[in-house]
Short mmCIF file of C-alpha atoms in Angstrom, two decimals:
data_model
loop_
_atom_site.label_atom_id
_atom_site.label_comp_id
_atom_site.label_asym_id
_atom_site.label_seq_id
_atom_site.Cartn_x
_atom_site.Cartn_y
_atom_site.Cartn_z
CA UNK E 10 146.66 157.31 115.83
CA UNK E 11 148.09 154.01 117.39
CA UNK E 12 145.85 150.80 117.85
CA UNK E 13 142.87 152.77 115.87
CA UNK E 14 140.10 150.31 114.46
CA UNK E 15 138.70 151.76 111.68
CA UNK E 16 135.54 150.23 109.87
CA UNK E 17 133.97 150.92 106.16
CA UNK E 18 130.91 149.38 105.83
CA UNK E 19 130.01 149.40 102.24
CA UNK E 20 133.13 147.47 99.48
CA UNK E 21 132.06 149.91 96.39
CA UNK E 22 134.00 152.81 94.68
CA UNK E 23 133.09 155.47 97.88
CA UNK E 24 134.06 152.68 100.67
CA UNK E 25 137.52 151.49 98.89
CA UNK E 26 138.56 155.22 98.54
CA UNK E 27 137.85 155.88 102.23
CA UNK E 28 139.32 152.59 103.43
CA UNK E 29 142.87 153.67 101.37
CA UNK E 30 142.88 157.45 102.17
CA UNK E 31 142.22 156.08 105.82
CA UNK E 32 145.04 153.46 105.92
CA UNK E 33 147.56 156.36 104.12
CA UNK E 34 146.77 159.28 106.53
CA UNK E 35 146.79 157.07 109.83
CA UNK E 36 149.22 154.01 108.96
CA UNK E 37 149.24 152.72 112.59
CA UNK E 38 145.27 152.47 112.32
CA UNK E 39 143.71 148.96 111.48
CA UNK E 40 141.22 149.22 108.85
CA UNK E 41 138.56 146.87 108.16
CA UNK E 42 136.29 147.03 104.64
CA UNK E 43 133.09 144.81 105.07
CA UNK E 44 131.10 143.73 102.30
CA UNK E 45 127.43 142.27 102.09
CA UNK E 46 127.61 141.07 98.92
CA UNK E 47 130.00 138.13 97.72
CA UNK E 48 131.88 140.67 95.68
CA UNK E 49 133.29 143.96 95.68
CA UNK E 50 133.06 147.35 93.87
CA UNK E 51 130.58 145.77 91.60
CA UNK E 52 129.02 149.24 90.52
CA UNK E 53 132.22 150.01 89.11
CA UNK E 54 132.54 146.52 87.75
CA UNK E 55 129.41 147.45 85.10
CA UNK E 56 129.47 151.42 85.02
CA UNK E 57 130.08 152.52 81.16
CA UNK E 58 129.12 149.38 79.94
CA UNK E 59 131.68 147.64 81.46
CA UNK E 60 134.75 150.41 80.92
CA UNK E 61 133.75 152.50 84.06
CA UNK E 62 133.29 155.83 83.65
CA UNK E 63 136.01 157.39 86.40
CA UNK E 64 135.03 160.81 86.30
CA UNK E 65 134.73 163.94 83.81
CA UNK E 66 137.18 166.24 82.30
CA UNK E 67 135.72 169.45 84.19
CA UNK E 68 138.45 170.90 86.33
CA UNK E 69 136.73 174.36 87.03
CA UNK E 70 135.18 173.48 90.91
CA UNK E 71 132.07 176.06 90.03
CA UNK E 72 131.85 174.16 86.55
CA UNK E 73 131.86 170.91 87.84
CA UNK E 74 129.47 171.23 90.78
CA UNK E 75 126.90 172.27 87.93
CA UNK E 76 126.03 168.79 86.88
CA UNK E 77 124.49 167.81 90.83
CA UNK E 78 121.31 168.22 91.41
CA UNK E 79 121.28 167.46 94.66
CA UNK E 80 124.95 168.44 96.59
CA UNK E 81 125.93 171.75 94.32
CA UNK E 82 126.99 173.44 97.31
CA UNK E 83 127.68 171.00 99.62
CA UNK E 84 130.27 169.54 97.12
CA UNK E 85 132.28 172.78 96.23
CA UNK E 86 134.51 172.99 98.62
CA UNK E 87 135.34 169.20 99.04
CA UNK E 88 136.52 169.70 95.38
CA UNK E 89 139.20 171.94 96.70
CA UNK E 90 140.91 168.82 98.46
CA UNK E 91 140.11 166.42 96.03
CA UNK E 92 138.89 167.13 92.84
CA UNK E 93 138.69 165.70 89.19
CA UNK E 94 142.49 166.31 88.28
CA UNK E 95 142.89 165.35 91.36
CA UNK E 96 141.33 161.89 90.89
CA UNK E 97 143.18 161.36 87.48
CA UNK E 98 146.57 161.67 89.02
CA UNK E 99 145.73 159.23 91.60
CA UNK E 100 145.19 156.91 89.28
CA UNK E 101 147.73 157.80 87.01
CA UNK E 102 150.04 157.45 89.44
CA UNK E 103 148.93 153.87 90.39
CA UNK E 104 149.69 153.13 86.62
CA UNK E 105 146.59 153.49 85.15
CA UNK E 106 146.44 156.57 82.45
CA UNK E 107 142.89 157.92 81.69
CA UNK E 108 141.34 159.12 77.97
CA UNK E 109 138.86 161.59 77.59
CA UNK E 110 136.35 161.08 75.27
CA UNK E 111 134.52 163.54 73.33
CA UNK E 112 131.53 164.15 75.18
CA UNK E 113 134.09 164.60 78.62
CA UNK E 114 133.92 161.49 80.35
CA UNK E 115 136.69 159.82 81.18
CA UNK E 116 137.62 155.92 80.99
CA UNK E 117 140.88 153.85 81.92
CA UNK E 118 142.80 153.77 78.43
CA UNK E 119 142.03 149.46 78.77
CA UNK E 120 138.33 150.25 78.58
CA UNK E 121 137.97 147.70 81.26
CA UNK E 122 136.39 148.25 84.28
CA UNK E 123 138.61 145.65 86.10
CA UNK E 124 142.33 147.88 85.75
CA UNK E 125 139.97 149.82 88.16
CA UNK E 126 139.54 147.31 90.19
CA UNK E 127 142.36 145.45 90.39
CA UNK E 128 143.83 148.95 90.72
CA UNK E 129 142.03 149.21 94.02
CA UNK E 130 142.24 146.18 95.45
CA UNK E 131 146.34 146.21 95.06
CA UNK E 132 145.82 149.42 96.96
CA UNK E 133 144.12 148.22 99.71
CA UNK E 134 146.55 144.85 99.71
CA UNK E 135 149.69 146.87 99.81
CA UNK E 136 148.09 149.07 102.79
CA UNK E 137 147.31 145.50 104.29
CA UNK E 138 143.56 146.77 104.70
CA UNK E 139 141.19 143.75 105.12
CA UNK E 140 138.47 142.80 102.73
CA UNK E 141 135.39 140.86 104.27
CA UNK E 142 132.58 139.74 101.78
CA UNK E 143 129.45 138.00 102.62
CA UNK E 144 129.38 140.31 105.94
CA UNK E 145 126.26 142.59 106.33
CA UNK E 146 125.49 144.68 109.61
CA UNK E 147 122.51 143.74 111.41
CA UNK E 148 122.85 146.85 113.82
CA UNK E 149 125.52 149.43 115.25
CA UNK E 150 125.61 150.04 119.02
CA UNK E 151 127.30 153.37 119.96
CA UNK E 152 129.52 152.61 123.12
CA UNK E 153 131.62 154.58 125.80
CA UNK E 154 134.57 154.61 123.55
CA UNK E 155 133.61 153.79 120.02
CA UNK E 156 131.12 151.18 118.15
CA UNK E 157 129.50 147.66 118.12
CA UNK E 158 128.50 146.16 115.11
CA UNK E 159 126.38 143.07 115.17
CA UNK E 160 127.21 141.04 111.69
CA UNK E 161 125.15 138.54 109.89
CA UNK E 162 126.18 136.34 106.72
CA UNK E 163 124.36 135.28 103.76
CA UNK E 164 121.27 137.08 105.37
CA UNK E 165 121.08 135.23 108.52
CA UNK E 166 122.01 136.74 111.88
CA UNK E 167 124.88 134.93 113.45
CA UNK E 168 125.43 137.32 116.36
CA UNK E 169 128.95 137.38 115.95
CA UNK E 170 130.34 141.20 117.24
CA UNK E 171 133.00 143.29 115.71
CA UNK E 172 134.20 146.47 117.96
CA UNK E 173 135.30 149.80 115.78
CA UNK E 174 136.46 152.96 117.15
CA UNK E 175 135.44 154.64 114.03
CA UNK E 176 132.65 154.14 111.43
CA UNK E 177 132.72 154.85 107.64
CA UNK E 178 129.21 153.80 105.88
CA UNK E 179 129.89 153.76 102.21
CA UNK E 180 126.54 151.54 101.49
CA UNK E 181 124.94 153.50 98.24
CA UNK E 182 122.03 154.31 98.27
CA UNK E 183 118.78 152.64 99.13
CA UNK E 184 115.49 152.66 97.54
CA UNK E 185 113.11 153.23 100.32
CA UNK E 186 113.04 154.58 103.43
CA UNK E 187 112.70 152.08 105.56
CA UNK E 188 116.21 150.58 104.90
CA UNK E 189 118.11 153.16 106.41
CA UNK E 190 116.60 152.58 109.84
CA UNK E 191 119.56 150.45 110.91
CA UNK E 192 121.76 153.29 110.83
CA UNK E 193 122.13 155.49 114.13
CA UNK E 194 121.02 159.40 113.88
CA UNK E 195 118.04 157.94 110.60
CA UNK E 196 115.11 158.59 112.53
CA UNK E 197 113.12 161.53 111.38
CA UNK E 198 112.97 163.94 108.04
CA UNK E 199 115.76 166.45 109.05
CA UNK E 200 118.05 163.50 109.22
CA UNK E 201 117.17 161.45 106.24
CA UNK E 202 115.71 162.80 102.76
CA UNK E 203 113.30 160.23 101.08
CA UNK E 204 114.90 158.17 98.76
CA UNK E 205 113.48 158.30 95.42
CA UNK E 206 114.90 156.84 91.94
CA UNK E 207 116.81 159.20 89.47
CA UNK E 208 118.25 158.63 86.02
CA UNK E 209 115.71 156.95 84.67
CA UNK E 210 114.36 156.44 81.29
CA UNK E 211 110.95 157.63 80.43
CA UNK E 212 107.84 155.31 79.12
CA UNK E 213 105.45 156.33 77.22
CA UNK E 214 102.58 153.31 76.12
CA UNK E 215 100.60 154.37 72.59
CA UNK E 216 103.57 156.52 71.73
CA UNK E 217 103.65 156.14 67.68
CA UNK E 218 107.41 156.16 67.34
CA UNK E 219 108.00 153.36 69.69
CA UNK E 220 108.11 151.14 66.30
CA UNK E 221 111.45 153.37 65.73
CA UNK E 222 113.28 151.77 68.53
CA UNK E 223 117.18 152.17 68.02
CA UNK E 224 116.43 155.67 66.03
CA UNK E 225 118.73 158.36 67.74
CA UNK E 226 118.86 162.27 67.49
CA UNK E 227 122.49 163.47 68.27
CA UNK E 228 120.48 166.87 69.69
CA UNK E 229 117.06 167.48 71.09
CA UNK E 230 115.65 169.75 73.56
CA UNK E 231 113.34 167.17 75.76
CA UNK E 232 110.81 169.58 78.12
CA UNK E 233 108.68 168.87 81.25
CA UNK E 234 106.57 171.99 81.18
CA UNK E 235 104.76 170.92 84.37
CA UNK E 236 107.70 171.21 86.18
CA UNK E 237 109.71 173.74 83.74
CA UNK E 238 112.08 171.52 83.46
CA UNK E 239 114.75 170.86 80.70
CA UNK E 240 117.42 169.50 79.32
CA UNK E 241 119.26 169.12 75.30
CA UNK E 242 121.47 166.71 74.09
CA UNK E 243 121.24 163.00 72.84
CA UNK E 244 117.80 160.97 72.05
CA UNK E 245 117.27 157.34 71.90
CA UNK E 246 113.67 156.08 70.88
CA UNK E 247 113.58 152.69 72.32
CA UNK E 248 111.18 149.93 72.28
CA UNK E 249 109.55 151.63 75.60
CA UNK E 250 109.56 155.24 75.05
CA UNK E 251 112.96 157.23 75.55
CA UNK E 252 116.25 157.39 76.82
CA UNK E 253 119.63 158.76 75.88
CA UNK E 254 122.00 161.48 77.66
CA UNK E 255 119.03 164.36 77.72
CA UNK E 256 116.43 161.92 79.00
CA UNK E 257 118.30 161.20 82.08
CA UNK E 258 120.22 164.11 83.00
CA UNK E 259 116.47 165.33 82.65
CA UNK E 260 114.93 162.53 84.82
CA UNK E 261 118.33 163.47 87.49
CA UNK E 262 116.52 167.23 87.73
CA UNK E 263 113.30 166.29 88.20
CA UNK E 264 113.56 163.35 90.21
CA UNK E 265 111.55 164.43 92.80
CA UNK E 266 108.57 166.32 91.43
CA UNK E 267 108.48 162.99 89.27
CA UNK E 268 108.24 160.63 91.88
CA UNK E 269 105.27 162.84 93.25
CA UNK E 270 103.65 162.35 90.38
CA UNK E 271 103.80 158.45 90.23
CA UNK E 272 105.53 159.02 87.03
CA UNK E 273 102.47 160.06 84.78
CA UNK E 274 103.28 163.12 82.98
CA UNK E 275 103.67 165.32 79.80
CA UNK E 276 107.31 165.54 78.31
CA UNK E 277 107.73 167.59 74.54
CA UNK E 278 110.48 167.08 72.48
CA UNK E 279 111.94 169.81 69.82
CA UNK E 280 113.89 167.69 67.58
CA UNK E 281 115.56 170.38 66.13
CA UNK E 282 116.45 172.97 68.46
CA UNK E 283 119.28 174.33 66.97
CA UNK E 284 116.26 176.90 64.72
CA UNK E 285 113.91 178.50 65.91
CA UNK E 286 110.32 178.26 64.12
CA UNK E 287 110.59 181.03 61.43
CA UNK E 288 114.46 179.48 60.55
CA UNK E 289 112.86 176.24 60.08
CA UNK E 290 109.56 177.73 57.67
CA UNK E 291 111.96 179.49 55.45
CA UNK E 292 114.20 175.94 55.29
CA UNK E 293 111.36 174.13 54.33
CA UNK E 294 109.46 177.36 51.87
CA UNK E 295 113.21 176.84 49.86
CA UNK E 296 113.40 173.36 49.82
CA UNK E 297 109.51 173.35 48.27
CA UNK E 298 110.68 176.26 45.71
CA UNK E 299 113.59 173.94 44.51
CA UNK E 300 112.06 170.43 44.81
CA UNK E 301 108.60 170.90 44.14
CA UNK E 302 108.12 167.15 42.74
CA UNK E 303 109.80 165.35 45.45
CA UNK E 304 107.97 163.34 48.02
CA UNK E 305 107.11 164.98 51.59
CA UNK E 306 107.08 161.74 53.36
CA UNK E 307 110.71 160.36 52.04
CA UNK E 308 113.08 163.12 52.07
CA UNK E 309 113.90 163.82 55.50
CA UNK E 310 115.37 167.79 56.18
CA UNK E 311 117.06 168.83 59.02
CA UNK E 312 119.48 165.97 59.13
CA UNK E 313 116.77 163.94 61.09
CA UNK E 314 116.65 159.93 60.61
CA UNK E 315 114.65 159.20 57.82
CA UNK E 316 112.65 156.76 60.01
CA UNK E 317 111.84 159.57 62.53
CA UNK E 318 111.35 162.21 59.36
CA UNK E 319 108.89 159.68 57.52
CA UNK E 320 106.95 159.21 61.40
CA UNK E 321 106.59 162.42 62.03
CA UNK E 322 105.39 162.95 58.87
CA UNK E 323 102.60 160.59 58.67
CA UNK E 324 101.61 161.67 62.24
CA UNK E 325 101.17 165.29 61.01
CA UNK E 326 98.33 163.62 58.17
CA UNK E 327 100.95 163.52 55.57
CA UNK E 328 99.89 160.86 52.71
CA UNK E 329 103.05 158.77 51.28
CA UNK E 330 102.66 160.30 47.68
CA UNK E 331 102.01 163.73 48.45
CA UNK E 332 105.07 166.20 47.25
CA UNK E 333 106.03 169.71 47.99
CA UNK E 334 104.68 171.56 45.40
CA UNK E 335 101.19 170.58 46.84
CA UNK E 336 102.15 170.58 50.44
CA UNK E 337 99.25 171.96 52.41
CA UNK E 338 99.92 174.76 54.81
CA UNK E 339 97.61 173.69 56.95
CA UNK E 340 99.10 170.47 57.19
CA UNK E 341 102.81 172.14 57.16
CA UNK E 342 102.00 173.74 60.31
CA UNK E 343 101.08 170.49 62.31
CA UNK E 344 104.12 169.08 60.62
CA UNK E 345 106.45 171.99 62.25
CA UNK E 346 104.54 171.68 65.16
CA UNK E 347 105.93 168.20 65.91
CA UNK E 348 109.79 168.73 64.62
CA UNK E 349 109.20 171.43 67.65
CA UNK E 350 107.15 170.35 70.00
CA UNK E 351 106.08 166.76 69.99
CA UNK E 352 103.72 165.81 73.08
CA UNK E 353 104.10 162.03 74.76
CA UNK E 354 102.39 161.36 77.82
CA UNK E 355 104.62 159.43 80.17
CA UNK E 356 103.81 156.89 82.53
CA UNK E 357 106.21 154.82 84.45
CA UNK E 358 109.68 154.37 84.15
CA UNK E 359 112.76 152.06 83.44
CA UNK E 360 116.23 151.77 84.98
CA UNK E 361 118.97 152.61 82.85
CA UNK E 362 120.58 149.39 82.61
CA UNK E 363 122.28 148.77 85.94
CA UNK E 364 123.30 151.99 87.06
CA UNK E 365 120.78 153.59 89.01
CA UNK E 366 121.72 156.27 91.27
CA UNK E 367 119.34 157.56 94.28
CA UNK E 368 118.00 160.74 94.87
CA UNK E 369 118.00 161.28 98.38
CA UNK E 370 120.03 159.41 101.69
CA UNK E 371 121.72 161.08 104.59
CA UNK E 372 120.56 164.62 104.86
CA UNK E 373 123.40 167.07 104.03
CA UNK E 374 122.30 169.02 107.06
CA UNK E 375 122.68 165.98 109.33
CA UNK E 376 126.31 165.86 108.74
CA UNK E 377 129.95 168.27 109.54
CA UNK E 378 130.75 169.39 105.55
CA UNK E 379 134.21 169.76 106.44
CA UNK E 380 134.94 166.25 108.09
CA UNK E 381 131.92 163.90 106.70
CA UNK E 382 131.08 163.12 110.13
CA UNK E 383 127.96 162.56 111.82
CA UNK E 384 126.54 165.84 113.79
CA UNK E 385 124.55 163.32 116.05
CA UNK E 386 126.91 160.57 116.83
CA UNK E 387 130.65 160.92 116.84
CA UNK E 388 132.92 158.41 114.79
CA UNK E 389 130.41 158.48 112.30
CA UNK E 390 131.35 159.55 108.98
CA UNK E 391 129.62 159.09 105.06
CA UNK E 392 130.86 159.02 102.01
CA UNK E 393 129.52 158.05 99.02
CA UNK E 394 125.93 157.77 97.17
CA UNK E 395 124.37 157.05 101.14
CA UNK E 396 124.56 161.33 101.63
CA UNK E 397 122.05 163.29 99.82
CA UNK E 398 124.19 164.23 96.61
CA UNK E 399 123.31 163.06 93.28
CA UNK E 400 124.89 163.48 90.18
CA UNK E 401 123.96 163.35 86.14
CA UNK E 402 125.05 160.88 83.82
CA UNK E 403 129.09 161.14 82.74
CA UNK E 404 131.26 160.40 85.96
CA UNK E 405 130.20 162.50 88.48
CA UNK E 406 128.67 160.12 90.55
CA UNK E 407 132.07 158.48 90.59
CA UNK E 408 133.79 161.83 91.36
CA UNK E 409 131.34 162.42 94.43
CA UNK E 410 132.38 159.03 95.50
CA UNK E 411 136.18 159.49 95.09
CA UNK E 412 135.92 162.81 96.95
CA UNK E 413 133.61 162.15 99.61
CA UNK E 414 135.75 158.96 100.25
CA UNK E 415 138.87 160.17 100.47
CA UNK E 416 137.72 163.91 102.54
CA UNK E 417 136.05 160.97 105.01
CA UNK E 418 138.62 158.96 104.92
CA UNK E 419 141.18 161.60 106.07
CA UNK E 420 139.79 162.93 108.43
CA UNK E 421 138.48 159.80 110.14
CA UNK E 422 141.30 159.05 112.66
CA UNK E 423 141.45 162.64 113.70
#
């Protein structure tokens, strides 16, 4: 469309796809990318530890949408126009190859964050889309034909008015309520789902292994049986309480119920899930027939750390000298009780590192599913972490932004 003004308000990974797809689908349009912040796409600038974790190698749609708690079905078909293989061609074909790792996600082959970005930002240069930073909205007027933004910089309002035609808010998510108010449509519950912290890591004060921190179990099954909720996969003890893949893909599920909860609850731990309890009795009943003299405490089974084997021993009332041959069964039981079902109270939580996602935003309901745009208002669309979808750990986050971005993006000037 001729003379459009587009706007993105929000410069990170969901706002830059939008802004490109935009300028490629409507190249007569004018499209504008504003930025609070004196920098852009800095999400992707620390995601994987600084290599940026693009997406994951799932390219079955009903596979994929598996790993969102919030968005499953919402998300499936908006897969079907842009998807994971999708997203690795596009960037392929911008000259940046991707690797898969061995746990699926996928990284640029540099392992830097910044061929992302600069991959981006030459996008959005040869499209001759402008980038303003250190430009925050103070409010958004609908008008007769289009919208007013007021802008402010560095936090103070200087009045100054930009006119769009279209809207694309790309902002993330925010961590309470009260900050979405500025957007139109925000007002009440069926509009806007409480936004409430998810992939978090769990802590847990008095917990005895907490002297273990940097011990790691490549597969545990981590419970909340208040919530019968679950998850397996990697442990990390840390100097807090826990973290590691299964801890928050866990804390992703059961980000709500936690949050009702203030965070104080029971999680268990089976360190050994791969047996069940009679598997694991006649393990240990063998190794006691064929090492009778050797030392409970110091030979760790199971291929458990020795640290965590030596703990969990002297938790179950294990003394350092006692050996097999006069291992009490009484005292065997509490020690197969923990390999299996360790109890930690929790209470509070910690981000993981810098890359907290939000449960919660722009309720799915509030919005078209097929264009992105606002049921309420039109020439308002969303993209991004700001809608009600939520991913686990291992790129889909990113994937929800790339697709969300470029469905919104597309179907903006229409």
């Amino acid at each position: 469309m001729s003379g459009l003004k587009i706007v993105v308000i929000g410069g990170g990974a969901a706002g830059f796809f939008g802004a490109i797809a935009a300028a490629e689908t409507f190249p007569n349009a004018t499209v504008t990318i504003l930025e609070k912040n004196n920098s852009v796409l800095n999400k992707v600038r620390i995601s994987g530890g600084g290599r940026c974790n693009v997406t994951h190698a799932c390219f079955d749609h009903r596979k994929l949408v598996k790993n969102y708690p919030r968005g499953e079905s919402f998300l499936r078909p908006l897969l079907k126009r842009f998807d994971a293989s999708a997203t690795v061609a596009w960037f392929e074909k911008r000259g940046v190859p991707l690797k898969t790792e061995a746990d699926g996600r996928m990284f640029p082959v540099t392992d830097s964050s910044e061929t992302i970005i600069n991959c981006l930002l030459r996008e959005t240069e040869r499209l001759g889309i402008s980038i303003r930073t250190r430009c925050g909205v103070a409010s958004l007027t609908p008008t007769e034909n289009g919208w007013e933004l007021v802008l402010f910089n560095d936090g103070s309002n200087t009045g100054s008015v930009l006119q769009a035609d279209r809207l694309l808010l790309a902002v993330g998510g925010y961590p309470q309520t009260p900050s979405y108010r500025w957007i139109p449509g925000l007002d009440h519950a069926e509009t806007l789902m409480a936004p409430v912290p998810s992939l978090f890591t769990f802590n847990t004060p008095g917990n005895p292994l907490l002297a273990l921190a940097g011990v790691s179990v490549s597969d545990a099954l981590v419970k909340i049986p208040t919530f019968k909720h679950e998850y397996r996969g990697p442990v990390l003890v840390t100097h807090w309480g826990f973290s590691g893949p299964a801890v928050l893909k866990l804390s992703a599920w059961a980000a709500r119920e936690l949050a009702n909860c203030q965070y104080k609850f029971e999680c268990r731990i089976n360190w050994i899930p791969l047996l069940n309890e009679t598997q694991i009795r006649e393990q240990i009943q063998a190794f006691r027939q064929a090492h009778p003299k050797k030392q409970v405490a110091s030979q760790a089974l199971f291929s458990l750390p020795n640290r965590l084997w030596t703990a969990l021993a002297t938790e179950a009332g294990i003394d350092e000298g006692v050996r097999w041959g006069e291992f009490p069964a009484k005292v065997q039981n509490r020690l197969i009780n923990l390999l299996t079902n360790s109890s930690f109270q929790v209470s509070g939580k910690s981000t993981f590192k810098e890359e907290f996602v939000t449960c919660g935003g722009v309720a799915l309901s509030a919005i078209h599913p097929e264009t992105l745009e606002s049921r309420q208002h039109k020439g308002l669309f969303f993209a991004g972490e700001v809608l009600d979808v939520d991913g686990i750990t291992g790129g889909f986050n990113f994937q929800n932004a790339w697709t969300t971005g470029y469905v919104a993006g597309q179907q903006i000037g229409l």
